[in-house]
């Protein structure tokens, strides 16, 4: 199993389905007739070249492979996300969207001829090996990827589970390319991980597959119950960092989970009749409590749909860094021979009419994740040096006001939560910042509309 599986579905916010279209044309004018004749001439040219290759190439060629390569070449010439899926690849894509598959745990695209990492997926071999969003992969096991299309590059990364692969990586800020060793493994994705941080529920959404909305709903419900009810939480952080996307239907479902009404996203194709609008239905899983959405440069496609919808409706404050900017929708159309054609058929737009393509979602509050400081630095030592307070002064007045033991324990618990968030700031500055924003929004209380 291979990294190709990740490429086939998760990068692109795929909306799977079959388009069966029938068009009725009016009388052809002379110009249209000439154009059609030219197309037939080009098809005849293709046939001539195919026959010449088959008859005279220095080695025997597989005719089916030639035709498949021609089809794939036609599709990949359109954009990085259109491609032909051979039967095995089509099955791989369907397996991937179900949430369990084999590979490295990395999403890739192609930029100016180079293979670029969209995002490593949480808890996968690529993530544990230290791959980062924005990395460029130049070689696989010492063999250069330069000049290959994305499908060919991904094919080079295929291999059995348990086998090692060496990726040569170019990373911004590092002068020289370096090698990363990754052992392929079976990837079992939990689409949404939920936990409590202080008084907030953190929902870490890693991908948009068929499990995403069910995972999110169940995880949120569990955390609220363990907290003692929704009156015990101050809101949620929806963490979409390094989430490369997935199914359009799941992006709509996750957005709808927190919106009562209004448009979520619209898609517009070449033909205006093919435009679609998707609207929210009544019901909010957190009953209007504040939401902070976390994004970064590895948040793409379906992640951008969710962030854009909640931002435009002022349902959430978006924190972090500008997202990837993948604003197109692919339709997977099964074709004869058990394969499929994956074709970019439309662009999507946020409720305010913004196209995300190549622009991304801009956060309301830009927060850059700082690099971790090495242990033992002066800054770290200063941070751990105990401070002084009034209670430390000789002869200071004690607090003899009447305060019950329960009240004292409550104050101590609140102080501990604040200290936990401060500690989190060292591990994940962006998340700690999001929790601080959420706390501030909660303190303001609901606003009248």
Tab-separated table of C-alpha atoms in Angstrom:
chain	number	residue	atom	x	y	z
A	1	UNK	CA	0.000	0.000	0.000
A	2	UNK	CA	1.299	3.438	-0.582
A	3	UNK	CA	1.243	7.124	-0.129
A	4	UNK	CA	-0.744	7.289	-3.342
A	5	UNK	CA	-3.816	6.453	-1.337
A	6	UNK	CA	-3.502	9.689	0.555
A	7	UNK	CA	-3.107	11.655	-2.642
A	8	UNK	CA	-6.198	10.151	-4.220
A	9	UNK	CA	-8.761	11.408	-1.738
A	10	UNK	CA	-7.610	13.380	1.229
A	11	UNK	CA	-5.823	16.286	-0.422
A	12	UNK	CA	-8.605	17.303	-2.651
A	13	UNK	CA	-11.905	17.643	-0.831
A	14	UNK	CA	-13.402	15.025	-3.119
A	15	UNK	CA	-17.116	14.940	-3.802
A	16	UNK	CA	-17.668	11.398	-5.025
A	17	UNK	CA	-20.459	10.573	-7.439
A	18	UNK	CA	-21.369	9.872	-11.019
A	19	UNK	CA	-22.329	12.574	-13.459
A	20	UNK	CA	-24.499	11.332	-16.337
A	21	UNK	CA	-25.127	14.167	-18.729
A	22	UNK	CA	-26.986	14.327	-22.001
A	23	UNK	CA	-26.733	17.385	-24.207
A	24	UNK	CA	-28.873	18.272	-27.220
A	25	UNK	CA	-27.148	20.502	-29.739
A	26	UNK	CA	-28.799	22.722	-32.309
A	27	UNK	CA	-27.754	23.007	-35.972
A	28	UNK	CA	-24.025	23.216	-36.411
A	29	UNK	CA	-22.658	26.329	-37.981
A	30	UNK	CA	-19.706	26.155	-40.356
A	31	UNK	CA	-17.217	27.179	-37.679
A	32	UNK	CA	-18.335	24.377	-35.359
A	33	UNK	CA	-18.115	21.890	-38.227
A	34	UNK	CA	-14.553	22.984	-38.981
A	35	UNK	CA	-13.642	22.655	-35.319
A	36	UNK	CA	-15.036	19.135	-35.164
A	37	UNK	CA	-13.122	18.166	-38.298
A	38	UNK	CA	-9.944	19.422	-36.651
A	39	UNK	CA	-10.651	17.275	-33.582
A	40	UNK	CA	-11.128	14.202	-35.790
A	41	UNK	CA	-7.844	14.958	-37.529
A	42	UNK	CA	-6.090	15.137	-34.151
A	43	UNK	CA	-7.627	11.826	-33.112
A	44	UNK	CA	-6.388	10.310	-36.366
A	45	UNK	CA	-2.941	11.682	-35.502
A	46	UNK	CA	-3.133	10.022	-32.100
A	47	UNK	CA	-4.009	6.722	-33.781
A	48	UNK	CA	-1.080	7.039	-36.201
A	49	UNK	CA	1.387	7.695	-33.371
A	50	UNK	CA	-0.036	4.843	-31.295
A	51	UNK	CA	0.409	2.411	-34.205
A	52	UNK	CA	3.939	3.644	-34.922
A	53	UNK	CA	4.975	3.172	-31.265
A	54	UNK	CA	3.434	-0.279	-31.131
A	55	UNK	CA	5.153	-1.370	-34.338
A	56	UNK	CA	8.567	0.288	-34.144
A	57	UNK	CA	9.498	1.091	-30.530
A	58	UNK	CA	12.782	-0.534	-29.540
A	59	UNK	CA	11.014	-2.880	-27.087
A	60	UNK	CA	7.610	-4.517	-26.955
A	61	UNK	CA	5.065	-2.251	-25.301
A	62	UNK	CA	1.883	-3.051	-23.427
A	63	UNK	CA	-0.934	-1.485	-25.448
A	64	UNK	CA	-3.182	-1.067	-22.400
A	65	UNK	CA	-0.398	0.742	-20.526
A	66	UNK	CA	0.116	3.079	-23.484
A	67	UNK	CA	-3.547	4.025	-23.618
A	68	UNK	CA	-3.757	4.447	-19.842
A	69	UNK	CA	-0.705	6.729	-19.923
A	70	UNK	CA	-2.279	8.788	-22.711
A	71	UNK	CA	-5.535	9.168	-20.769
A	72	UNK	CA	-3.709	10.107	-17.582
A	73	UNK	CA	-1.512	12.557	-19.469
A	74	UNK	CA	-4.597	14.269	-20.856
A	75	UNK	CA	-6.129	14.627	-17.396
A	76	UNK	CA	-3.002	15.664	-15.523
A	77	UNK	CA	-2.349	18.387	-18.102
A	78	UNK	CA	-5.490	20.145	-16.811
A	79	UNK	CA	-4.549	20.699	-13.154
A	80	UNK	CA	-2.763	18.860	-10.316
A	81	UNK	CA	-5.989	17.283	-9.036
A	82	UNK	CA	-7.429	15.696	-12.192
A	83	UNK	CA	-6.238	12.169	-12.969
A	84	UNK	CA	-7.133	8.698	-14.168
A	85	UNK	CA	-7.635	6.059	-11.472
A	86	UNK	CA	-6.807	2.544	-12.557
A	87	UNK	CA	-9.025	-0.147	-10.944
A	88	UNK	CA	-6.595	-0.747	-8.052
A	89	UNK	CA	-6.206	2.980	-7.408
A	90	UNK	CA	-9.969	3.515	-7.516
A	91	UNK	CA	-10.405	0.808	-4.896
A	92	UNK	CA	-7.620	2.372	-2.829
A	93	UNK	CA	-9.411	5.725	-2.895
A	94	UNK	CA	-12.651	4.183	-1.675
A	95	UNK	CA	-10.759	2.404	1.090
A	96	UNK	CA	-9.018	5.613	2.101
A	97	UNK	CA	-12.237	7.543	2.513
A	98	UNK	CA	-13.487	4.775	4.816
A	99	UNK	CA	-10.663	5.666	7.214
A	100	UNK	CA	-8.170	2.760	7.158
A	101	UNK	CA	-5.390	2.197	4.641
A	102	UNK	CA	-1.672	1.619	4.239
A	103	UNK	CA	1.085	4.123	3.539
A	104	UNK	CA	3.255	6.877	4.977
A	105	UNK	CA	0.557	9.184	6.318
A	106	UNK	CA	1.396	12.162	4.131
A	107	UNK	CA	-0.574	14.319	1.712
A	108	UNK	CA	1.202	15.660	-1.369
A	109	UNK	CA	0.544	17.898	-4.330
A	110	UNK	CA	2.723	19.228	-7.149
A	111	UNK	CA	3.962	22.782	-7.384
A	112	UNK	CA	6.000	23.996	-10.361
A	113	UNK	CA	7.110	20.450	-11.086
A	114	UNK	CA	8.123	19.635	-7.518
A	115	UNK	CA	6.366	17.304	-5.067
A	116	UNK	CA	5.166	19.380	-2.127
A	117	UNK	CA	3.859	18.144	1.219
A	118	UNK	CA	0.408	19.501	2.044
A	119	UNK	CA	0.398	17.961	5.502
A	120	UNK	CA	1.521	14.952	7.508
A	121	UNK	CA	-1.361	13.205	9.252
A	122	UNK	CA	-1.415	12.948	13.050
A	123	UNK	CA	0.175	9.863	14.557
A	124	UNK	CA	1.347	8.408	11.218
A	125	UNK	CA	4.892	7.358	10.229
A	126	UNK	CA	5.439	10.591	8.277
A	127	UNK	CA	4.319	12.678	11.264
A	128	UNK	CA	6.564	10.773	13.672
A	129	UNK	CA	9.492	11.095	11.250
A	130	UNK	CA	9.164	14.895	11.403
A	131	UNK	CA	7.772	15.706	7.942
A	132	UNK	CA	6.208	19.175	7.835
A	133	UNK	CA	3.694	21.057	5.724
A	134	UNK	CA	5.533	22.889	2.937
A	135	UNK	CA	8.396	20.399	2.628
A	136	UNK	CA	9.518	19.560	-0.910
A	137	UNK	CA	10.428	15.938	-1.694
A	138	UNK	CA	13.185	15.836	-4.302
A	139	UNK	CA	14.263	12.179	-4.268
A	140	UNK	CA	12.995	8.773	-3.189
A	141	UNK	CA	15.627	6.218	-2.189
A	142	UNK	CA	18.207	8.329	-3.997
A	143	UNK	CA	16.239	8.549	-7.258
A	144	UNK	CA	15.284	12.066	-8.362
A	145	UNK	CA	11.617	12.989	-8.815
A	146	UNK	CA	12.465	15.890	-11.127
A	147	UNK	CA	10.583	15.657	-14.404
A	148	UNK	CA	8.013	13.143	-13.162
A	149	UNK	CA	4.315	13.939	-12.906
A	150	UNK	CA	2.610	13.539	-9.530
A	151	UNK	CA	1.245	10.072	-10.287
A	152	UNK	CA	4.699	8.797	-11.256
A	153	UNK	CA	6.270	10.343	-8.169
A	154	UNK	CA	3.684	8.754	-5.906
A	155	UNK	CA	4.202	5.404	-7.640
A	156	UNK	CA	7.880	5.567	-6.649
A	157	UNK	CA	6.833	5.897	-3.027
A	158	UNK	CA	4.729	2.749	-3.076
A	159	UNK	CA	5.894	-0.324	-1.211
A	160	UNK	CA	4.844	-2.999	1.271
A	161	UNK	CA	3.909	-2.247	4.871
A	162	UNK	CA	7.012	-2.559	7.072
A	163	UNK	CA	9.468	-1.513	4.373
A	164	UNK	CA	11.716	1.524	4.721
A	165	UNK	CA	11.775	4.499	2.383
A	166	UNK	CA	14.294	7.355	2.312
A	167	UNK	CA	12.898	10.745	1.256
A	168	UNK	CA	15.247	13.602	0.409
A	169	UNK	CA	13.628	16.793	1.651
A	170	UNK	CA	14.154	20.498	0.997
A	171	UNK	CA	12.749	22.702	3.762
A	172	UNK	CA	12.538	26.481	3.954
A	173	UNK	CA	15.033	27.847	6.471
A	174	UNK	CA	17.414	24.896	6.118
A	175	UNK	CA	20.291	25.447	3.688
A	176	UNK	CA	20.931	21.870	2.605
A	177	UNK	CA	18.580	19.021	1.598
A	178	UNK	CA	18.364	16.243	4.177
A	179	UNK	CA	17.168	12.646	4.266
A	180	UNK	CA	14.158	11.382	6.207
A	181	UNK	CA	13.724	7.661	6.871
A	182	UNK	CA	10.121	6.414	7.108
A	183	UNK	CA	8.838	2.887	7.626
A	184	UNK	CA	5.563	2.270	5.813
A	185	UNK	CA	2.695	1.150	8.020
A	186	UNK	CA	-1.053	0.531	8.064
A	187	UNK	CA	-2.743	3.843	8.757
A	188	UNK	CA	-5.808	3.762	10.988
A	189	UNK	CA	-7.219	7.224	11.157
A	190	UNK	CA	-9.400	8.489	13.942
A	191	UNK	CA	-10.888	11.378	12.066
A	192	UNK	CA	-11.665	13.416	15.206
A	193	UNK	CA	-9.936	13.296	18.583
A	194	UNK	CA	-11.634	15.096	21.462
A	195	UNK	CA	-10.377	16.182	24.861
A	196	UNK	CA	-10.885	18.776	27.588
A	197	UNK	CA	-8.350	21.562	28.112
A	198	UNK	CA	-9.302	23.671	31.132
A	199	UNK	CA	-12.977	24.508	30.584
A	200	UNK	CA	-12.820	24.065	26.803
A	201	UNK	CA	-13.460	21.124	24.507
A	202	UNK	CA	-10.739	20.660	21.882
A	203	UNK	CA	-11.825	18.822	18.725
A	204	UNK	CA	-8.800	17.824	16.649
A	205	UNK	CA	-10.073	17.014	13.133
A	206	UNK	CA	-7.361	15.249	11.098
A	207	UNK	CA	-9.256	14.452	7.883
A	208	UNK	CA	-12.707	14.539	6.306
A	209	UNK	CA	-13.718	10.948	5.632
A	210	UNK	CA	-16.933	9.048	6.316
A	211	UNK	CA	-16.079	8.871	10.009
A	212	UNK	CA	-15.577	12.596	10.566
A	213	UNK	CA	-19.016	13.861	11.524
A	214	UNK	CA	-19.959	10.741	13.565
A	215	UNK	CA	-16.599	10.984	15.412
A	216	UNK	CA	-17.104	14.695	16.058
A	217	UNK	CA	-20.661	14.338	17.347
A	218	UNK	CA	-19.839	11.379	19.611
A	219	UNK	CA	-16.592	12.918	20.902
A	220	UNK	CA	-18.226	16.253	21.694
A	221	UNK	CA	-21.119	14.557	23.481
A	222	UNK	CA	-18.725	12.435	25.551
A	223	UNK	CA	-16.612	15.422	26.637
A	224	UNK	CA	-19.665	17.490	27.598
A	225	UNK	CA	-21.054	14.613	29.669
A	226	UNK	CA	-17.718	14.085	31.445
A	227	UNK	CA	-17.528	17.821	32.176
A	228	UNK	CA	-20.951	17.652	33.836
A	229	UNK	CA	-23.074	19.297	31.138
A	230	UNK	CA	-22.709	22.022	28.530
A	231	UNK	CA	-22.990	24.717	31.243
A	232	UNK	CA	-19.610	23.472	32.523
A	233	UNK	CA	-17.726	24.263	29.300
A	234	UNK	CA	-16.969	27.689	27.877
A	235	UNK	CA	-16.892	26.634	24.215
A	236	UNK	CA	-14.871	24.583	21.736
A	237	UNK	CA	-11.648	24.832	19.770
A	238	UNK	CA	-11.967	23.218	16.333
A	239	UNK	CA	-8.386	22.350	15.411
A	240	UNK	CA	-8.057	21.983	11.621
A	241	UNK	CA	-4.295	22.492	11.401
A	242	UNK	CA	-2.558	20.225	8.873
A	243	UNK	CA	-5.932	18.806	7.819
A	244	UNK	CA	-5.645	18.378	4.042
A	245	UNK	CA	-9.369	17.914	3.394
A	246	UNK	CA	-11.454	15.039	2.105
A	247	UNK	CA	-15.131	14.617	1.367
A	248	UNK	CA	-17.202	17.686	0.562
A	249	UNK	CA	-20.249	16.108	2.201
A	250	UNK	CA	-18.383	15.827	5.505
A	251	UNK	CA	-17.206	19.451	5.365
A	252	UNK	CA	-20.844	20.483	4.962
A	253	UNK	CA	-21.950	18.235	7.846
A	254	UNK	CA	-19.283	19.605	10.220
A	255	UNK	CA	-20.169	23.208	9.332
A	256	UNK	CA	-23.876	22.457	9.760
A	257	UNK	CA	-23.157	21.054	13.231
A	258	UNK	CA	-22.587	24.601	14.515
A	259	UNK	CA	-24.850	26.685	12.252
A	260	UNK	CA	-28.596	27.141	12.604
A	261	UNK	CA	-29.263	28.560	9.162
A	262	UNK	CA	-27.736	30.171	6.096
A	263	UNK	CA	-25.457	29.069	3.286
A	264	UNK	CA	-22.473	26.854	4.076
A	265	UNK	CA	-20.801	26.689	0.675
A	266	UNK	CA	-21.649	26.999	-2.999
A	267	UNK	CA	-20.027	25.258	-5.939
A	268	UNK	CA	-19.905	26.750	-9.426
A	269	UNK	CA	-18.956	24.862	-12.551
A	270	UNK	CA	-18.501	25.976	-16.155
A	271	UNK	CA	-22.234	25.673	-16.793
A	272	UNK	CA	-24.282	27.936	-14.490
A	273	UNK	CA	-26.948	25.219	-14.358
A	274	UNK	CA	-24.480	22.993	-12.521
A	275	UNK	CA	-24.103	25.412	-9.614
A	276	UNK	CA	-25.101	24.104	-6.187
A	277	UNK	CA	-25.778	25.802	-2.866
A	278	UNK	CA	-25.645	23.937	0.433
A	279	UNK	CA	-27.519	25.419	3.382
A	280	UNK	CA	-27.410	24.750	7.106
A	281	UNK	CA	-30.260	23.064	8.911
A	282	UNK	CA	-31.598	23.994	12.331
A	283	UNK	CA	-29.615	22.745	15.307
A	284	UNK	CA	-26.293	23.634	16.961
A	285	UNK	CA	-24.394	20.950	18.860
A	286	UNK	CA	-23.075	23.471	21.394
A	287	UNK	CA	-26.142	25.746	21.564
A	288	UNK	CA	-24.363	28.900	20.477
A	289	UNK	CA	-21.316	28.643	22.729
A	290	UNK	CA	-18.177	30.373	21.381
A	291	UNK	CA	-15.981	28.577	18.840
A	292	UNK	CA	-12.379	29.182	17.852
A	293	UNK	CA	-11.129	27.537	14.638
A	294	UNK	CA	-7.395	26.845	14.336
A	295	UNK	CA	-5.850	26.708	10.835
A	296	UNK	CA	-2.390	26.818	9.248
A	297	UNK	CA	-0.717	26.353	5.869
A	298	UNK	CA	-1.528	22.639	5.922
A	299	UNK	CA	-5.297	23.242	6.215
A	300	UNK	CA	-6.757	22.633	2.766
A	301	UNK	CA	-9.952	22.041	0.835
A	302	UNK	CA	-12.676	20.729	3.171
A	303	UNK	CA	-10.895	22.411	6.106
A	304	UNK	CA	-11.123	25.725	4.289
A	305	UNK	CA	-14.819	25.208	3.599
A	306	UNK	CA	-15.502	24.772	7.331
A	307	UNK	CA	-13.263	27.657	8.415
A	308	UNK	CA	-14.681	29.971	5.733
A	309	UNK	CA	-18.314	29.145	6.537
A	310	UNK	CA	-17.962	29.646	10.296
A	311	UNK	CA	-15.920	32.816	9.745
A	312	UNK	CA	-18.372	34.376	7.284
A	313	UNK	CA	-21.328	33.692	9.600
A	314	UNK	CA	-19.340	35.164	12.520
A	315	UNK	CA	-19.961	31.900	14.305
A	316	UNK	CA	-16.265	31.425	15.080
A	317	UNK	CA	-13.046	33.360	15.438
A	318	UNK	CA	-10.378	31.936	13.121
A	319	UNK	CA	-6.887	31.851	14.638
A	320	UNK	CA	-3.520	30.724	13.222
A	321	UNK	CA	-1.941	31.116	9.786
A	322	UNK	CA	-3.299	31.451	6.249
A	323	UNK	CA	-4.621	28.160	4.861
A	324	UNK	CA	-3.402	26.245	1.800
A	325	UNK	CA	-5.754	27.702	-0.848
A	326	UNK	CA	-7.229	24.640	-2.539
A	327	UNK	CA	-10.645	25.828	-3.683
A	328	UNK	CA	-11.686	23.312	-6.337
A	329	UNK	CA	-13.957	20.280	-6.199
A	330	UNK	CA	-13.245	16.981	-7.926
A	331	UNK	CA	-15.887	14.545	-9.139
A	332	UNK	CA	-14.954	10.872	-9.354
A	333	UNK	CA	-16.708	9.312	-12.335
A	334	UNK	CA	-16.511	5.502	-12.740
A	335	UNK	CA	-15.585	4.499	-16.300
A	336	UNK	CA	-15.472	1.222	-18.203
A	337	UNK	CA	-12.952	-1.337	-17.030
A	338	UNK	CA	-13.598	-0.697	-13.282
A	339	UNK	CA	-11.415	2.412	-13.221
A	340	UNK	CA	-12.479	6.006	-12.703
A	341	UNK	CA	-11.815	9.510	-13.950
A	342	UNK	CA	-11.186	12.140	-11.356
A	343	UNK	CA	-12.016	15.514	-12.853
A	344	UNK	CA	-12.056	19.027	-11.448
A	345	UNK	CA	-15.621	20.126	-12.132
A	346	UNK	CA	-16.188	23.234	-10.023
A	347	UNK	CA	-14.814	25.834	-7.637
A	348	UNK	CA	-16.297	26.355	-4.224
A	349	UNK	CA	-17.179	29.678	-2.626
A	350	UNK	CA	-17.722	30.654	0.998
A	351	UNK	CA	-21.097	32.169	2.041
A	352	UNK	CA	-19.821	35.703	1.378
A	353	UNK	CA	-18.846	34.717	-2.174
A	354	UNK	CA	-15.104	34.351	-1.601
A	355	UNK	CA	-13.187	31.894	-3.751
A	356	UNK	CA	-10.452	30.188	-1.742
A	357	UNK	CA	-8.512	28.993	-4.799
A	358	UNK	CA	-4.851	30.011	-4.456
A	359	UNK	CA	-5.795	32.599	-1.787
A	360	UNK	CA	-6.690	30.510	1.249
A	361	UNK	CA	-8.594	31.570	4.357
A	362	UNK	CA	-7.009	34.457	6.256
A	363	UNK	CA	-7.297	34.161	10.059
A	364	UNK	CA	-9.059	36.830	12.086
A	365	UNK	CA	-6.046	36.686	14.409
A	366	UNK	CA	-2.683	35.700	12.911
A	367	UNK	CA	-0.697	33.537	15.320
A	368	UNK	CA	2.529	31.921	14.125
A	369	UNK	CA	3.745	28.787	15.875
A	370	UNK	CA	7.198	29.696	17.257
A	371	UNK	CA	10.022	27.169	17.047
A	372	UNK	CA	10.648	25.282	20.240
A	373	UNK	CA	13.612	26.534	22.252
A	374	UNK	CA	16.241	23.946	23.108
A	375	UNK	CA	16.183	22.764	26.695
A	376	UNK	CA	18.501	24.645	29.036
A	377	UNK	CA	18.297	27.999	27.283
A	378	UNK	CA	18.423	31.183	29.330
A	379	UNK	CA	14.837	32.068	28.398
A	380	UNK	CA	13.589	28.750	29.718
A	381	UNK	CA	15.518	29.123	32.950
A	382	UNK	CA	14.066	32.601	33.434
A	383	UNK	CA	10.570	31.288	32.850
A	384	UNK	CA	10.938	28.637	35.542
A	385	UNK	CA	12.396	31.046	38.145
A	386	UNK	CA	9.787	31.501	40.884
A	387	UNK	CA	8.260	34.963	41.203
A	388	UNK	CA	7.453	36.916	44.357
A	389	UNK	CA	4.051	38.013	45.540
A	390	UNK	CA	2.530	39.913	48.471
A	391	UNK	CA	2.316	36.687	50.454
A	392	UNK	CA	6.111	36.367	50.317
A	393	UNK	CA	6.716	39.700	52.047
A	394	UNK	CA	7.652	39.614	55.736
A	395	UNK	CA	4.777	40.726	57.907
A	396	UNK	CA	2.199	40.774	55.115
A	397	UNK	CA	-1.449	40.655	56.083
A	398	UNK	CA	-3.024	37.210	55.887
A	399	UNK	CA	-6.397	36.566	54.291
A	400	UNK	CA	-8.634	36.009	57.311
A	401	UNK	CA	-11.880	36.680	55.457
A	402	UNK	CA	-14.497	34.016	55.875
A	403	UNK	CA	-13.883	31.556	53.027
A	404	UNK	CA	-15.214	28.029	53.034
A	405	UNK	CA	-13.149	24.963	52.244
A	406	UNK	CA	-15.224	24.380	49.093
A	407	UNK	CA	-14.552	27.927	47.907
A	408	UNK	CA	-10.852	27.515	48.570
A	409	UNK	CA	-10.765	24.280	46.564
A	410	UNK	CA	-12.612	25.989	43.716
A	411	UNK	CA	-10.072	28.821	43.654
A	412	UNK	CA	-7.213	26.337	43.679
A	413	UNK	CA	-8.804	24.387	40.814
A	414	UNK	CA	-9.178	27.577	38.762
A	415	UNK	CA	-5.545	28.457	39.423
A	416	UNK	CA	-4.459	24.962	38.378
A	417	UNK	CA	-6.360	25.279	35.083
A	418	UNK	CA	-4.616	28.588	34.391
A	419	UNK	CA	-1.233	27.000	35.141
A	420	UNK	CA	-2.038	24.083	32.824
A	421	UNK	CA	-2.796	26.498	29.966
A	422	UNK	CA	0.471	28.322	30.681
A	423	UNK	CA	2.322	25.014	30.466
A	424	UNK	CA	0.519	24.192	27.208
A	425	UNK	CA	1.833	27.452	25.789
A	426	UNK	CA	5.329	25.937	25.764
A	427	UNK	CA	4.118	22.823	23.911
A	428	UNK	CA	1.579	24.327	21.505
A	429	UNK	CA	1.498	28.106	21.456
A	430	UNK	CA	-1.272	28.363	18.848
A	431	UNK	CA	-3.640	26.096	20.780
A	432	UNK	CA	-2.944	27.919	24.049
A	433	UNK	CA	-3.677	31.208	22.275
A	434	UNK	CA	-6.955	29.781	20.930
A	435	UNK	CA	-7.962	28.705	24.444
A	436	UNK	CA	-7.219	32.210	25.736
A	437	UNK	CA	-9.392	33.724	22.984
A	438	UNK	CA	-12.173	31.275	23.836
A	439	UNK	CA	-11.964	32.206	27.508
A	440	UNK	CA	-12.276	35.875	26.579
A	441	UNK	CA	-15.284	35.245	24.331
A	442	UNK	CA	-16.943	33.226	27.089
A	443	UNK	CA	-16.372	36.030	29.625
A	444	UNK	CA	-18.238	38.459	27.367
A	445	UNK	CA	-21.297	36.230	27.371
A	446	UNK	CA	-23.932	35.947	24.624
A	447	UNK	CA	-24.703	39.008	22.530
A	448	UNK	CA	-28.192	40.082	21.507
A	449	UNK	CA	-28.866	40.103	17.794
